[in-house]
Amino acid sequence: MSIERTLSIIKPDATRRNLTGLINAKFEDAGLKIIGQKRLQLTRTMAEKFYEIHKDRPFYNDLVDFMISGPVVVQVLEGENAVKSNRAVMGSTNPDEANEGTIRKEFAESIEANSVHGSDSLENANIEISFFFANIELVA
Ligand code: ADP
Ligand code: MG
């Protein structure tokens, strides 16, 4: 077991429905501490860069359009095995396949508008955290 940090994004479908607090409660109930957080309107350039790894996937352009369709809340979560633990709280990408009690099961609208992003590895977490945050903004 080790203390990790991971990047989370509350997506525009969730900010639009005023779900930030309910989603944050899920993280805190799971023992994840929100050590940095800000609400942003992503530019197209930022969203394209953030999801560059998916640029050859058929859903890439729609995903970028969705991610800039309203505000997002970017946040850093800290805790034991935070990367895996956050992925467990999020649930499967497709909400129809997500476990009961997960964020995506309870709140996602579709496989695209699925309420949250979470880093998929510690290496990507470090890259994604530095995409949005300076060290001085992270206070454990
Ligand atoms: P995850 O967010 O669970 O790590 P991926 O990294 O595979 O999932 O995909 C990134 C995001 O792209 C998803 O969260 C979702 O918003 C969108 N997405 C993934 N697969 C599809 C799909 N088949 N159709 C539409 N959007 C998708
Ligand atoms: Mg992913």
mmCIF file with all atom_site columns, C-alpha atoms and ligand atoms in Angstrom:
data_model
loop_
_atom_site.group_PDB
_atom_site.id
_atom_site.type_symbol
_atom_site.label_atom_id
_atom_site.label_alt_id
_atom_site.label_comp_id
_atom_site.label_asym_id
_atom_site.label_entity_id
_atom_site.label_seq_id
_atom_site.pdbx_PDB_ins_code
_atom_site.Cartn_x
_atom_site.Cartn_y
_atom_site.Cartn_z
_atom_site.occupancy
_atom_site.B_iso_or_equiv
_atom_site.pdbx_formal_charge
_atom_site.auth_seq_id
_atom_site.auth_comp_id
_atom_site.auth_asym_id
_atom_site.auth_atom_id
_atom_site.pdbx_PDB_model_num
ATOM   1   C  CA  . MET A 1 1   ? 0.000   0.000  0.000   1.00 0.00 ? 1   MET A CA  1
ATOM   2   C  CA  . SER A 1 2   ? 1.220   3.470  -0.748  1.00 0.00 ? 2   SER A CA  1
ATOM   3   C  CA  . ILE A 1 3   ? -0.122  7.009  -0.714  1.00 0.00 ? 3   ILE A CA  1
ATOM   4   C  CA  . GLU A 1 4   ? -0.696  8.190  -4.280  1.00 0.00 ? 4   GLU A CA  1
ATOM   5   C  CA  . ARG A 1 5   ? -2.123  11.214 -6.057  1.00 0.00 ? 5   ARG A CA  1
ATOM   6   C  CA  . THR A 1 6   ? -4.412  11.005 -9.086  1.00 0.00 ? 6   THR A CA  1
ATOM   7   C  CA  . LEU A 1 7   ? -6.113  13.500 -11.377 1.00 0.00 ? 7   LEU A CA  1
ATOM   8   C  CA  . SER A 1 8   ? -9.898  13.653 -11.426 1.00 0.00 ? 8   SER A CA  1
ATOM   9   C  CA  . ILE A 1 9   ? -12.158 15.765 -13.655 1.00 0.00 ? 9   ILE A CA  1
ATOM   10  C  CA  . ILE A 1 10  ? -15.839 16.347 -12.971 1.00 0.00 ? 10  ILE A CA  1
ATOM   11  C  CA  . LYS A 1 11  ? -17.150 16.593 -16.538 1.00 0.00 ? 11  LYS A CA  1
ATOM   12  C  CA  . PRO A 1 12  ? -19.608 19.127 -18.049 1.00 0.00 ? 12  PRO A CA  1
ATOM   13  C  CA  . ASP A 1 13  ? -22.636 16.787 -17.822 1.00 0.00 ? 13  ASP A CA  1
ATOM   14  C  CA  . ALA A 1 14  ? -22.155 16.740 -14.042 1.00 0.00 ? 14  ALA A CA  1
ATOM   15  C  CA  . THR A 1 15  ? -21.358 20.439 -13.470 1.00 0.00 ? 15  THR A CA  1
ATOM   16  C  CA  . ARG A 1 16  ? -24.448 21.293 -15.574 1.00 0.00 ? 16  ARG A CA  1
ATOM   17  C  CA  . ARG A 1 17  ? -26.615 19.265 -13.164 1.00 0.00 ? 17  ARG A CA  1
ATOM   18  C  CA  . ASN A 1 18  ? -24.919 20.794 -10.083 1.00 0.00 ? 18  ASN A CA  1
ATOM   19  C  CA  . LEU A 1 19  ? -23.497 17.423 -8.949  1.00 0.00 ? 19  LEU A CA  1
ATOM   20  C  CA  . THR A 1 20  ? -20.028 18.565 -7.821  1.00 0.00 ? 20  THR A CA  1
ATOM   21  C  CA  . GLY A 1 21  ? -20.798 18.189 -4.119  1.00 0.00 ? 21  GLY A CA  1
ATOM   22  C  CA  . LEU A 1 22  ? -22.472 14.768 -4.437  1.00 0.00 ? 22  LEU A CA  1
ATOM   23  C  CA  . ILE A 1 23  ? -19.538 13.471 -6.502  1.00 0.00 ? 23  ILE A CA  1
ATOM   24  C  CA  . ASN A 1 24  ? -16.991 14.909 -4.083  1.00 0.00 ? 24  ASN A CA  1
ATOM   25  C  CA  . ALA A 1 25  ? -18.808 13.138 -1.233  1.00 0.00 ? 25  ALA A CA  1
ATOM   26  C  CA  . LYS A 1 26  ? -18.225 9.822  -3.048  1.00 0.00 ? 26  LYS A CA  1
ATOM   27  C  CA  . PHE A 1 27  ? -14.483 10.507 -3.153  1.00 0.00 ? 27  PHE A CA  1
ATOM   28  C  CA  . GLU A 1 28  ? -14.352 11.520 0.506   1.00 0.00 ? 28  GLU A CA  1
ATOM   29  C  CA  . ASP A 1 29  ? -16.458 8.517  1.594   1.00 0.00 ? 29  ASP A CA  1
ATOM   30  C  CA  . ALA A 1 30  ? -13.902 6.300  -0.178  1.00 0.00 ? 30  ALA A CA  1
ATOM   31  C  CA  . GLY A 1 31  ? -11.051 7.869  1.820   1.00 0.00 ? 31  GLY A CA  1
ATOM   32  C  CA  . LEU A 1 32  ? -9.783  10.046 -1.037  1.00 0.00 ? 32  LEU A CA  1
ATOM   33  C  CA  . LYS A 1 33  ? -8.798  13.560 0.042   1.00 0.00 ? 33  LYS A CA  1
ATOM   34  C  CA  . ILE A 1 34  ? -9.295  16.481 -2.378  1.00 0.00 ? 34  ILE A CA  1
ATOM   35  C  CA  . ILE A 1 35  ? -5.956  18.279 -2.043  1.00 0.00 ? 35  ILE A CA  1
ATOM   36  C  CA  . GLY A 1 36  ? -6.441  20.681 -4.974  1.00 0.00 ? 36  GLY A CA  1
ATOM   37  C  CA  . GLN A 1 37  ? -9.474  21.736 -6.974  1.00 0.00 ? 37  GLN A CA  1
ATOM   38  C  CA  . LYS A 1 38  ? -10.537 24.366 -9.505  1.00 0.00 ? 38  LYS A CA  1
ATOM   39  C  CA  . ARG A 1 39  ? -13.450 25.014 -11.836 1.00 0.00 ? 39  ARG A CA  1
ATOM   40  C  CA  . LEU A 1 40  ? -12.378 25.784 -15.410 1.00 0.00 ? 40  LEU A CA  1
ATOM   41  C  CA  . GLN A 1 41  ? -13.776 26.280 -18.882 1.00 0.00 ? 41  GLN A CA  1
ATOM   42  C  CA  . LEU A 1 42  ? -11.435 24.191 -21.040 1.00 0.00 ? 42  LEU A CA  1
ATOM   43  C  CA  . THR A 1 43  ? -10.431 25.583 -24.421 1.00 0.00 ? 43  THR A CA  1
ATOM   44  C  CA  . ARG A 1 44  ? -10.549 23.316 -27.458 1.00 0.00 ? 44  ARG A CA  1
ATOM   45  C  CA  . THR A 1 45  ? -6.736  23.325 -27.543 1.00 0.00 ? 45  THR A CA  1
ATOM   46  C  CA  . MET A 1 46  ? -6.537  22.176 -23.914 1.00 0.00 ? 46  MET A CA  1
ATOM   47  C  CA  . ALA A 1 47  ? -9.127  19.416 -24.380 1.00 0.00 ? 47  ALA A CA  1
ATOM   48  C  CA  . GLU A 1 48  ? -7.441  18.172 -27.576 1.00 0.00 ? 48  GLU A CA  1
ATOM   49  C  CA  . LYS A 1 49  ? -4.081  18.054 -25.821 1.00 0.00 ? 49  LYS A CA  1
ATOM   50  C  CA  . PHE A 1 50  ? -5.446  16.390 -22.696 1.00 0.00 ? 50  PHE A CA  1
ATOM   51  C  CA  . TYR A 1 51  ? -7.128  13.596 -24.716 1.00 0.00 ? 51  TYR A CA  1
ATOM   52  C  CA  . GLU A 1 52  ? -4.364  13.364 -27.354 1.00 0.00 ? 52  GLU A CA  1
ATOM   53  C  CA  . ILE A 1 53  ? -3.885  9.667  -26.521 1.00 0.00 ? 53  ILE A CA  1
ATOM   54  C  CA  . HIS A 1 54  ? -7.379  9.056  -28.007 1.00 0.00 ? 54  HIS A CA  1
ATOM   55  C  CA  . LYS A 1 55  ? -6.908  11.161 -31.154 1.00 0.00 ? 55  LYS A CA  1
ATOM   56  C  CA  . ASP A 1 56  ? -7.249  8.199  -33.526 1.00 0.00 ? 56  ASP A CA  1
ATOM   57  C  CA  . ARG A 1 57  ? -10.397 6.857  -31.828 1.00 0.00 ? 57  ARG A CA  1
ATOM   58  C  CA  . PRO A 1 58  ? -13.735 7.455  -33.620 1.00 0.00 ? 58  PRO A CA  1
ATOM   59  C  CA  . PHE A 1 59  ? -15.159 9.291  -30.599 1.00 0.00 ? 59  PHE A CA  1
ATOM   60  C  CA  . TYR A 1 60  ? -12.280 11.804 -30.252 1.00 0.00 ? 60  TYR A CA  1
ATOM   61  C  CA  . ASN A 1 61  ? -13.911 14.851 -31.908 1.00 0.00 ? 61  ASN A CA  1
ATOM   62  C  CA  . ASP A 1 62  ? -17.211 14.344 -30.098 1.00 0.00 ? 62  ASP A CA  1
ATOM   63  C  CA  . LEU A 1 63  ? -15.348 13.869 -26.821 1.00 0.00 ? 63  LEU A CA  1
ATOM   64  C  CA  . VAL A 1 64  ? -13.489 17.166 -27.269 1.00 0.00 ? 64  VAL A CA  1
ATOM   65  C  CA  . ASP A 1 65  ? -16.762 18.973 -28.142 1.00 0.00 ? 65  ASP A CA  1
ATOM   66  C  CA  . PHE A 1 66  ? -18.376 17.491 -25.025 1.00 0.00 ? 66  PHE A CA  1
ATOM   67  C  CA  . MET A 1 67  ? -15.484 18.415 -22.719 1.00 0.00 ? 67  MET A CA  1
ATOM   68  C  CA  . ILE A 1 68  ? -15.694 22.084 -23.768 1.00 0.00 ? 68  ILE A CA  1
ATOM   69  C  CA  . SER A 1 69  ? -19.518 22.222 -23.662 1.00 0.00 ? 69  SER A CA  1
ATOM   70  C  CA  . GLY A 1 70  ? -19.497 23.638 -20.128 1.00 0.00 ? 70  GLY A CA  1
ATOM   71  C  CA  . PRO A 1 71  ? -17.318 24.033 -17.046 1.00 0.00 ? 71  PRO A CA  1
ATOM   72  C  CA  . VAL A 1 72  ? -15.277 21.200 -15.590 1.00 0.00 ? 72  VAL A CA  1
ATOM   73  C  CA  . VAL A 1 73  ? -13.852 20.799 -12.084 1.00 0.00 ? 73  VAL A CA  1
ATOM   74  C  CA  . VAL A 1 74  ? -10.273 19.535 -12.114 1.00 0.00 ? 74  VAL A CA  1
ATOM   75  C  CA  . GLN A 1 75  ? -9.024  18.067 -8.876  1.00 0.00 ? 75  GLN A CA  1
ATOM   76  C  CA  . VAL A 1 76  ? -6.207  16.093 -7.331  1.00 0.00 ? 76  VAL A CA  1
ATOM   77  C  CA  . LEU A 1 77  ? -7.195  13.211 -5.051  1.00 0.00 ? 77  LEU A CA  1
ATOM   78  C  CA  . GLU A 1 78  ? -4.757  11.755 -2.521  1.00 0.00 ? 78  GLU A CA  1
ATOM   79  C  CA  . GLY A 1 79  ? -4.991  8.495  -0.613  1.00 0.00 ? 79  GLY A CA  1
ATOM   80  C  CA  . GLU A 1 80  ? -3.946  4.846  -0.351  1.00 0.00 ? 80  GLU A CA  1
ATOM   81  C  CA  . ASN A 1 81  ? -3.628  3.473  -3.904  1.00 0.00 ? 81  ASN A CA  1
ATOM   82  C  CA  . ALA A 1 82  ? -5.477  6.575  -5.117  1.00 0.00 ? 82  ALA A CA  1
ATOM   83  C  CA  . VAL A 1 83  ? -5.263  5.706  -8.823  1.00 0.00 ? 83  VAL A CA  1
ATOM   84  C  CA  . LYS A 1 84  ? -7.000  2.329  -8.443  1.00 0.00 ? 84  LYS A CA  1
ATOM   85  C  CA  . SER A 1 85  ? -9.220  3.434  -5.614  1.00 0.00 ? 85  SER A CA  1
ATOM   86  C  CA  . ASN A 1 86  ? -10.544 6.369  -7.672  1.00 0.00 ? 86  ASN A CA  1
ATOM   87  C  CA  . ARG A 1 87  ? -11.152 4.104  -10.694 1.00 0.00 ? 87  ARG A CA  1
ATOM   88  C  CA  . ALA A 1 88  ? -13.203 1.834  -8.407  1.00 0.00 ? 88  ALA A CA  1
ATOM   89  C  CA  . VAL A 1 89  ? -15.315 4.750  -7.125  1.00 0.00 ? 89  VAL A CA  1
ATOM   90  C  CA  . MET A 1 90  ? -15.815 6.006  -10.708 1.00 0.00 ? 90  MET A CA  1
ATOM   91  C  CA  . GLY A 1 91  ? -17.073 2.690  -12.128 1.00 0.00 ? 91  GLY A CA  1
ATOM   92  C  CA  . SER A 1 92  ? -16.813 1.393  -15.695 1.00 0.00 ? 92  SER A CA  1
ATOM   93  C  CA  . THR A 1 93  ? -16.552 3.781  -18.660 1.00 0.00 ? 93  THR A CA  1
ATOM   94  C  CA  . ASN A 1 94  ? -19.959 2.577  -19.881 1.00 0.00 ? 94  ASN A CA  1
ATOM   95  C  CA  . PRO A 1 95  ? -22.478 3.342  -17.102 1.00 0.00 ? 95  PRO A CA  1
ATOM   96  C  CA  . ASP A 1 96  ? -24.549 0.317  -18.147 1.00 0.00 ? 96  ASP A CA  1
ATOM   97  C  CA  . GLU A 1 97  ? -21.618 -1.839 -17.020 1.00 0.00 ? 97  GLU A CA  1
ATOM   98  C  CA  . ALA A 1 98  ? -20.793 0.129  -13.860 1.00 0.00 ? 98  ALA A CA  1
ATOM   99  C  CA  . ASN A 1 99  ? -21.249 -1.396 -10.406 1.00 0.00 ? 99  ASN A CA  1
ATOM   100 C  CA  . GLU A 1 100 ? -23.953 -0.208 -8.022  1.00 0.00 ? 100 GLU A CA  1
ATOM   101 C  CA  . GLY A 1 101 ? -22.893 2.729  -5.886  1.00 0.00 ? 101 GLY A CA  1
ATOM   102 C  CA  . THR A 1 102 ? -20.270 4.002  -8.320  1.00 0.00 ? 102 THR A CA  1
ATOM   103 C  CA  . ILE A 1 103 ? -20.322 7.583  -9.614  1.00 0.00 ? 103 ILE A CA  1
ATOM   104 C  CA  . ARG A 1 104 ? -20.939 6.525  -13.200 1.00 0.00 ? 104 ARG A CA  1
ATOM   105 C  CA  . LYS A 1 105 ? -23.736 4.116  -12.230 1.00 0.00 ? 105 LYS A CA  1
ATOM   106 C  CA  . GLU A 1 106 ? -25.516 6.813  -10.236 1.00 0.00 ? 106 GLU A CA  1
ATOM   107 C  CA  . PHE A 1 107 ? -24.846 9.904  -12.325 1.00 0.00 ? 107 PHE A CA  1
ATOM   108 C  CA  . ALA A 1 108 ? -23.561 9.219  -15.873 1.00 0.00 ? 108 ALA A CA  1
ATOM   109 C  CA  . GLU A 1 109 ? -25.849 10.082 -18.779 1.00 0.00 ? 109 GLU A CA  1
ATOM   110 C  CA  . SER A 1 110 ? -24.058 7.958  -21.422 1.00 0.00 ? 110 SER A CA  1
ATOM   111 C  CA  . ILE A 1 111 ? -20.748 6.292  -22.283 1.00 0.00 ? 111 ILE A CA  1
ATOM   112 C  CA  . GLU A 1 112 ? -19.489 9.730  -23.386 1.00 0.00 ? 112 GLU A CA  1
ATOM   113 C  CA  . ALA A 1 113 ? -21.181 11.977 -20.817 1.00 0.00 ? 113 ALA A CA  1
ATOM   114 C  CA  . ASN A 1 114 ? -20.012 9.796  -17.952 1.00 0.00 ? 114 ASN A CA  1
ATOM   115 C  CA  . SER A 1 115 ? -19.548 12.489 -15.295 1.00 0.00 ? 115 SER A CA  1
ATOM   116 C  CA  . VAL A 1 116 ? -15.900 11.909 -14.316 1.00 0.00 ? 116 VAL A CA  1
ATOM   117 C  CA  . HIS A 1 117 ? -12.378 11.352 -15.624 1.00 0.00 ? 117 HIS A CA  1
ATOM   118 C  CA  . GLY A 1 118 ? -9.730  9.567  -13.579 1.00 0.00 ? 118 GLY A CA  1
ATOM   119 C  CA  . SER A 1 119 ? -6.091  8.825  -14.377 1.00 0.00 ? 119 SER A CA  1
ATOM   120 C  CA  . ASP A 1 120 ? -5.517  5.186  -15.399 1.00 0.00 ? 120 ASP A CA  1
ATOM   121 C  CA  . SER A 1 121 ? -1.962  4.737  -14.071 1.00 0.00 ? 121 SER A CA  1
ATOM   122 C  CA  . LEU A 1 122 ? 0.425   6.430  -11.646 1.00 0.00 ? 122 LEU A CA  1
ATOM   123 C  CA  . GLU A 1 123 ? 2.613   7.522  -14.552 1.00 0.00 ? 123 GLU A CA  1
ATOM   124 C  CA  . ASN A 1 124 ? -0.344  9.171  -16.334 1.00 0.00 ? 124 ASN A CA  1
ATOM   125 C  CA  . ALA A 1 125 ? -1.539  10.651 -13.043 1.00 0.00 ? 125 ALA A CA  1
ATOM   126 C  CA  . ASN A 1 126 ? 1.722   12.556 -12.678 1.00 0.00 ? 126 ASN A CA  1
ATOM   127 C  CA  . ILE A 1 127 ? 1.525   13.828 -16.272 1.00 0.00 ? 127 ILE A CA  1
ATOM   128 C  CA  . GLU A 1 128 ? -2.148  14.811 -15.926 1.00 0.00 ? 128 GLU A CA  1
ATOM   129 C  CA  . ILE A 1 129 ? -1.685  16.513 -12.536 1.00 0.00 ? 129 ILE A CA  1
ATOM   130 C  CA  . SER A 1 130 ? 1.093   18.706 -13.936 1.00 0.00 ? 130 SER A CA  1
ATOM   131 C  CA  . PHE A 1 131 ? -1.124  19.532 -16.940 1.00 0.00 ? 131 PHE A CA  1
ATOM   132 C  CA  . PHE A 1 132 ? -3.490  21.428 -14.604 1.00 0.00 ? 132 PHE A CA  1
ATOM   133 C  CA  . PHE A 1 133 ? -1.747  22.164 -11.301 1.00 0.00 ? 133 PHE A CA  1
ATOM   134 C  CA  . ALA A 1 134 ? 1.385   23.785 -9.923  1.00 0.00 ? 134 ALA A CA  1
ATOM   135 C  CA  . ASN A 1 135 ? 2.824   22.127 -6.794  1.00 0.00 ? 135 ASN A CA  1
ATOM   136 C  CA  . ILE A 1 136 ? 1.948   25.181 -4.725  1.00 0.00 ? 136 ILE A CA  1
ATOM   137 C  CA  . GLU A 1 137 ? -1.767  24.545 -5.449  1.00 0.00 ? 137 GLU A CA  1
ATOM   138 C  CA  . LEU A 1 138 ? -1.688  21.081 -3.876  1.00 0.00 ? 138 LEU A CA  1
ATOM   139 C  CA  . VAL A 1 139 ? -2.051  21.112 -0.123  1.00 0.00 ? 139 VAL A CA  1
ATOM   140 C  CA  . ALA A 1 140 ? -2.381  17.822 1.690   1.00 0.00 ? 140 ALA A CA  1
HETATM 141 P  P1  . ADP B 2 .   ? -12.102 6.122  -19.064 1.00 0.00 ? 1   ADP B P1  1
HETATM 142 O  O1  . ADP B 2 .   ? -12.584 7.560  -18.920 1.00 0.00 ? 1   ADP B O1  1
HETATM 143 O  O2  . ADP B 2 .   ? -12.981 5.160  -18.313 1.00 0.00 ? 1   ADP B O2  1
HETATM 144 O  O3  . ADP B 2 .   ? -10.633 5.957  -18.733 1.00 0.00 ? 1   ADP B O3  1
HETATM 145 P  P2  . ADP B 2 .   ? -11.329 5.958  -21.866 1.00 0.00 ? 1   ADP B P2  1
HETATM 146 O  O4  . ADP B 2 .   ? -10.010 6.502  -21.440 1.00 0.00 ? 1   ADP B O4  1
HETATM 147 O  O5  . ADP B 2 .   ? -11.336 4.712  -22.681 1.00 0.00 ? 1   ADP B O5  1
HETATM 148 O  O6  . ADP B 2 .   ? -12.293 5.723  -20.606 1.00 0.00 ? 1   ADP B O6  1
HETATM 149 O  O7  . ADP B 2 .   ? -12.115 7.060  -22.709 1.00 0.00 ? 1   ADP B O7  1
HETATM 150 C  C1  . ADP B 2 .   ? -12.014 8.426  -22.366 1.00 0.00 ? 1   ADP B C1  1
HETATM 151 C  C2  . ADP B 2 .   ? -13.400 9.046  -22.444 1.00 0.00 ? 1   ADP B C2  1
HETATM 152 O  O8  . ADP B 2 .   ? -13.851 8.998  -23.801 1.00 0.00 ? 1   ADP B O8  1
HETATM 153 C  C3  . ADP B 2 .   ? -14.495 8.292  -21.677 1.00 0.00 ? 1   ADP B C3  1
HETATM 154 O  O9  . ADP B 2 .   ? -14.519 8.590  -20.293 1.00 0.00 ? 1   ADP B O9  1
HETATM 155 C  C4  . ADP B 2 .   ? -15.739 8.788  -22.387 1.00 0.00 ? 1   ADP B C4  1
HETATM 156 O  O10 . ADP B 2 .   ? -16.089 10.111 -21.987 1.00 0.00 ? 1   ADP B O10 1
HETATM 157 C  C5  . ADP B 2 .   ? -15.269 8.806  -23.837 1.00 0.00 ? 1   ADP B C5  1
HETATM 158 N  N1  . ADP B 2 .   ? -15.526 7.528  -24.519 1.00 0.00 ? 1   ADP B N1  1
HETATM 159 C  C6  . ADP B 2 .   ? -14.887 6.346  -24.331 1.00 0.00 ? 1   ADP B C6  1
HETATM 160 N  N2  . ADP B 2 .   ? -15.380 5.377  -25.128 1.00 0.00 ? 1   ADP B N2  1
HETATM 161 C  C7  . ADP B 2 .   ? -16.379 5.966  -25.845 1.00 0.00 ? 1   ADP B C7  1
HETATM 162 C  C8  . ADP B 2 .   ? -17.294 5.519  -26.848 1.00 0.00 ? 1   ADP B C8  1
HETATM 163 N  N3  . ADP B 2 .   ? -17.269 4.247  -27.270 1.00 0.00 ? 1   ADP B N3  1
HETATM 164 N  N4  . ADP B 2 .   ? -18.170 6.411  -27.358 1.00 0.00 ? 1   ADP B N4  1
HETATM 165 C  C9  . ADP B 2 .   ? -18.195 7.700  -26.939 1.00 0.00 ? 1   ADP B C9  1
HETATM 166 N  N5  . ADP B 2 .   ? -17.357 8.204  -26.008 1.00 0.00 ? 1   ADP B N5  1
HETATM 167 C  C10 . ADP B 2 .   ? -16.453 7.356  -25.445 1.00 0.00 ? 1   ADP B C10 1
HETATM 168 MG MG  . MG  B 3 .   ? -9.004  6.863  -19.663 1.00 0.00 ? 2   MG  B MG  1
#
